[in-house]
Amino acid sequence: MFEKLFRACRRSAVHLEMRDAYMPSDPMFIAWQKDRSIDHAADPEWQPWLDFMSEVVGRGVEVRRARIVSEPVSEYIRFEHAVTDMNVRAGEQVRWLTRRRATDLALPGNDFWLFDEETLLVNHFDGDGEWQSEGGTEVVSDPAVIKLCATAFGAVWDRATPHEDYRPA
């Protein structure tokens, strides 16, 4: 479903992330915890994602990712920050917003991808940040929900710090 939505996307794909930890079972995260080094080649899923993002951006789709994070940041966010340079090199634009600066923003209850401001893909995780195997994604087409998410993303994006300027506390 995810790849299909990206392939159909014509103008923009925006992603709002609001958790302080994702996929603690991710082998790349586990390896990073040992010595804080990144070996992108060690994760067989990493290069295909970067190639795919390069392809999407290359056909003119603007891909933006905004992350709301608590400070001091969690170990997972430190890891995520360390690997984000690769996302940026693939053409994604990434910004970071501290949770303290998001207090007055109306935010949805879940992370999401919004494609062309028309199709919303909601991501569902369990309490530990693991992807829910049953119902991990939900496609939403309700215009009111799409408007809420588009407005929330825009507010976060406008206030957030570009990746190259953000230093995790």
Short mmCIF file of C-alpha atoms in Angstrom, two decimals:
data_model
loop_
_atom_site.label_atom_id
_atom_site.label_comp_id
_atom_site.label_asym_id
_atom_site.label_seq_id
_atom_site.Cartn_x
_atom_site.Cartn_y
_atom_site.Cartn_z
CA MET A 1 0.00 0.00 0.00
CA PHE A 2 2.77 2.42 1.00
CA GLU A 3 4.72 2.05 -2.23
CA LYS A 4 1.52 2.27 -4.29
CA LEU A 5 0.61 5.60 -2.66
CA PHE A 6 4.10 6.98 -3.31
CA ARG A 7 4.02 5.86 -6.93
CA ALA A 8 0.63 7.58 -7.44
CA CYS A 9 1.84 10.74 -5.71
CA ARG A 10 2.26 13.73 -8.03
CA ARG A 11 3.17 16.77 -5.93
CA SER A 12 3.88 16.20 -2.24
CA ALA A 13 4.29 13.57 0.44
CA VAL A 14 4.55 14.78 4.02
CA HIS A 15 5.23 12.68 7.09
CA LEU A 16 4.60 13.67 10.70
CA GLU A 17 6.39 11.63 13.38
CA MET A 18 5.49 12.24 17.02
CA ARG A 19 6.91 9.30 18.98
CA ASP A 20 10.17 9.23 20.94
CA ALA A 21 10.87 5.62 19.97
CA TYR A 22 10.12 3.40 17.02
CA MET A 23 10.89 -0.22 16.36
CA PRO A 24 13.26 -0.97 19.25
CA SER A 25 13.74 -4.41 17.67
CA ASP A 26 15.25 -2.84 14.50
CA PRO A 27 18.62 -4.57 13.96
CA MET A 28 20.20 -1.31 12.75
CA PHE A 29 19.15 0.45 15.97
CA ILE A 30 20.43 -2.43 18.09
CA ALA A 31 23.80 -2.35 16.28
CA TRP A 32 24.01 1.43 16.68
CA GLN A 33 23.48 1.12 20.45
CA LYS A 34 26.67 -0.93 20.72
CA ASP A 35 29.13 1.59 19.27
CA ARG A 36 27.11 4.57 17.95
CA SER A 37 28.33 3.94 14.40
CA ILE A 38 26.17 3.63 11.33
CA ASP A 39 26.74 0.98 8.67
CA HIS A 40 24.05 1.70 6.10
CA ALA A 41 25.15 -1.26 4.03
CA ALA A 42 24.42 -3.62 6.94
CA ASP A 43 20.67 -3.00 6.67
CA PRO A 44 19.36 -4.62 3.47
CA GLU A 45 16.28 -2.37 3.55
CA TRP A 46 18.19 0.92 3.77
CA GLN A 47 19.48 1.34 0.20
CA PRO A 48 16.19 0.42 -1.50
CA TRP A 49 14.44 3.13 0.55
CA LEU A 50 17.05 5.72 -0.42
CA ASP A 51 16.85 4.71 -4.08
CA PHE A 52 13.06 4.88 -3.94
CA MET A 53 13.10 8.35 -2.34
CA SER A 54 15.59 9.55 -4.95
CA GLU A 55 13.24 8.27 -7.66
CA VAL A 56 10.18 9.92 -6.09
CA VAL A 57 11.94 13.26 -5.60
CA GLY A 58 13.45 12.97 -9.07
CA ARG A 59 9.99 13.01 -10.63
CA GLY A 60 9.19 16.27 -8.86
CA VAL A 61 7.47 15.12 -5.66
CA GLU A 62 8.40 17.21 -2.62
CA VAL A 63 9.00 14.84 0.31
CA ARG A 64 9.00 16.47 3.74
CA ARG A 65 9.33 14.81 7.15
CA ALA A 66 8.73 16.60 10.45
CA ARG A 67 9.57 15.07 13.81
CA ILE A 68 8.29 16.21 17.18
CA VAL A 69 10.71 15.10 19.91
CA SER A 70 11.09 15.33 23.66
CA GLU A 71 14.29 16.78 25.09
CA PRO A 72 16.56 15.50 26.29
CA VAL A 73 16.05 13.13 23.37
CA SER A 74 15.63 9.39 23.72
CA GLU A 75 18.30 6.95 22.57
CA TYR A 76 16.15 6.14 19.57
CA ILE A 77 15.91 9.80 18.53
CA ARG A 78 19.71 10.08 18.80
CA PHE A 79 19.95 7.12 16.44
CA GLU A 80 17.30 8.58 14.13
CA HIS A 81 19.16 11.89 14.00
CA ALA A 82 22.39 10.06 13.12
CA VAL A 83 20.80 8.27 10.15
CA THR A 84 18.80 11.23 8.84
CA ASP A 85 21.68 12.60 6.75
CA MET A 86 21.03 9.70 4.38
CA ASN A 87 17.36 10.67 4.03
CA VAL A 88 18.38 14.23 3.24
CA ARG A 89 20.91 13.07 0.64
CA ALA A 90 18.12 11.05 -1.01
CA GLY A 91 16.10 14.25 -1.37
CA GLU A 92 13.87 14.32 1.69
CA GLN A 93 13.55 17.56 3.60
CA VAL A 94 13.57 16.93 7.36
CA ARG A 95 12.83 19.22 10.28
CA TRP A 96 12.75 18.74 14.05
CA LEU A 97 10.45 20.38 16.61
CA THR A 98 10.92 20.04 20.33
CA ARG A 99 7.78 18.92 22.12
CA ARG A 100 8.04 21.98 24.38
CA ARG A 101 7.55 24.22 21.30
CA ALA A 102 4.52 22.18 20.15
CA THR A 103 2.31 22.70 23.21
CA ASP A 104 -0.08 25.12 21.53
CA LEU A 105 -0.46 23.10 18.30
CA ALA A 106 -3.52 20.95 17.54
CA LEU A 107 -2.05 17.58 16.59
CA PRO A 108 -3.63 14.30 15.46
CA GLY A 109 -3.35 11.21 17.64
CA ASN A 110 -1.13 9.23 15.28
CA ASP A 111 1.81 9.58 12.93
CA PHE A 112 0.87 9.81 9.27
CA TRP A 113 1.88 10.25 5.67
CA LEU A 114 -0.23 12.65 3.59
CA PHE A 115 -0.01 12.31 -0.20
CA ASP A 116 -0.94 15.29 -2.40
CA GLU A 117 -3.15 16.56 0.44
CA GLU A 118 -5.69 13.95 -0.72
CA THR A 119 -4.85 10.58 0.80
CA LEU A 120 -3.85 10.02 4.40
CA LEU A 121 -1.97 6.93 5.53
CA VAL A 122 -2.13 6.66 9.32
CA ASN A 123 0.57 4.62 11.10
CA HIS A 124 -0.27 2.57 14.19
CA PHE A 125 2.35 1.42 16.71
CA ASP A 126 2.07 -0.37 20.02
CA GLY A 127 3.13 1.25 23.30
CA ASP A 128 6.77 0.24 22.83
CA GLY A 129 6.93 1.67 19.31
CA GLU A 130 6.71 -1.60 17.41
CA TRP A 131 4.71 -1.60 14.20
CA GLN A 132 1.31 -3.20 14.80
CA SER A 133 1.20 -6.38 12.76
CA GLU A 134 -2.59 -6.21 12.55
CA GLY A 135 -3.86 -2.89 11.25
CA GLY A 136 -0.49 -1.14 11.25
CA THR A 137 -1.70 1.29 8.61
CA GLU A 138 -5.05 2.83 7.85
CA VAL A 139 -5.99 4.78 4.72
CA VAL A 140 -8.25 7.74 5.45
CA SER A 141 -10.05 9.82 2.84
CA ASP A 142 -12.30 11.90 5.12
CA PRO A 143 -11.71 15.54 4.05
CA ALA A 144 -12.02 16.84 7.63
CA VAL A 145 -9.34 14.47 8.90
CA ILE A 146 -7.10 15.26 5.94
CA LYS A 147 -7.51 18.99 6.58
CA LEU A 148 -6.67 18.52 10.29
CA CYS A 149 -3.51 16.57 9.44
CA ALA A 150 -2.43 18.95 6.67
CA THR A 151 -2.90 21.92 8.99
CA ALA A 152 -1.03 20.18 11.82
CA PHE A 153 1.86 19.28 9.55
CA GLY A 154 2.07 22.82 8.20
CA ALA A 155 2.14 24.30 11.71
CA VAL A 156 4.87 21.89 12.81
CA TRP A 157 6.90 22.45 9.63
CA ASP A 158 6.77 26.23 9.95
CA ARG A 159 8.02 26.12 13.53
CA ALA A 160 10.54 23.29 13.24
CA THR A 161 14.32 23.46 12.83
CA PRO A 162 15.90 22.16 9.61
CA HIS A 163 17.87 18.94 10.11
CA GLU A 164 21.21 20.57 9.33
CA ASP A 165 20.67 23.07 12.17
CA TYR A 166 19.14 20.78 14.81
CA ARG A 167 21.40 19.43 17.56
CA PRO A 168 19.70 16.94 19.90
CA ALA A 169 19.86 17.96 23.57
#
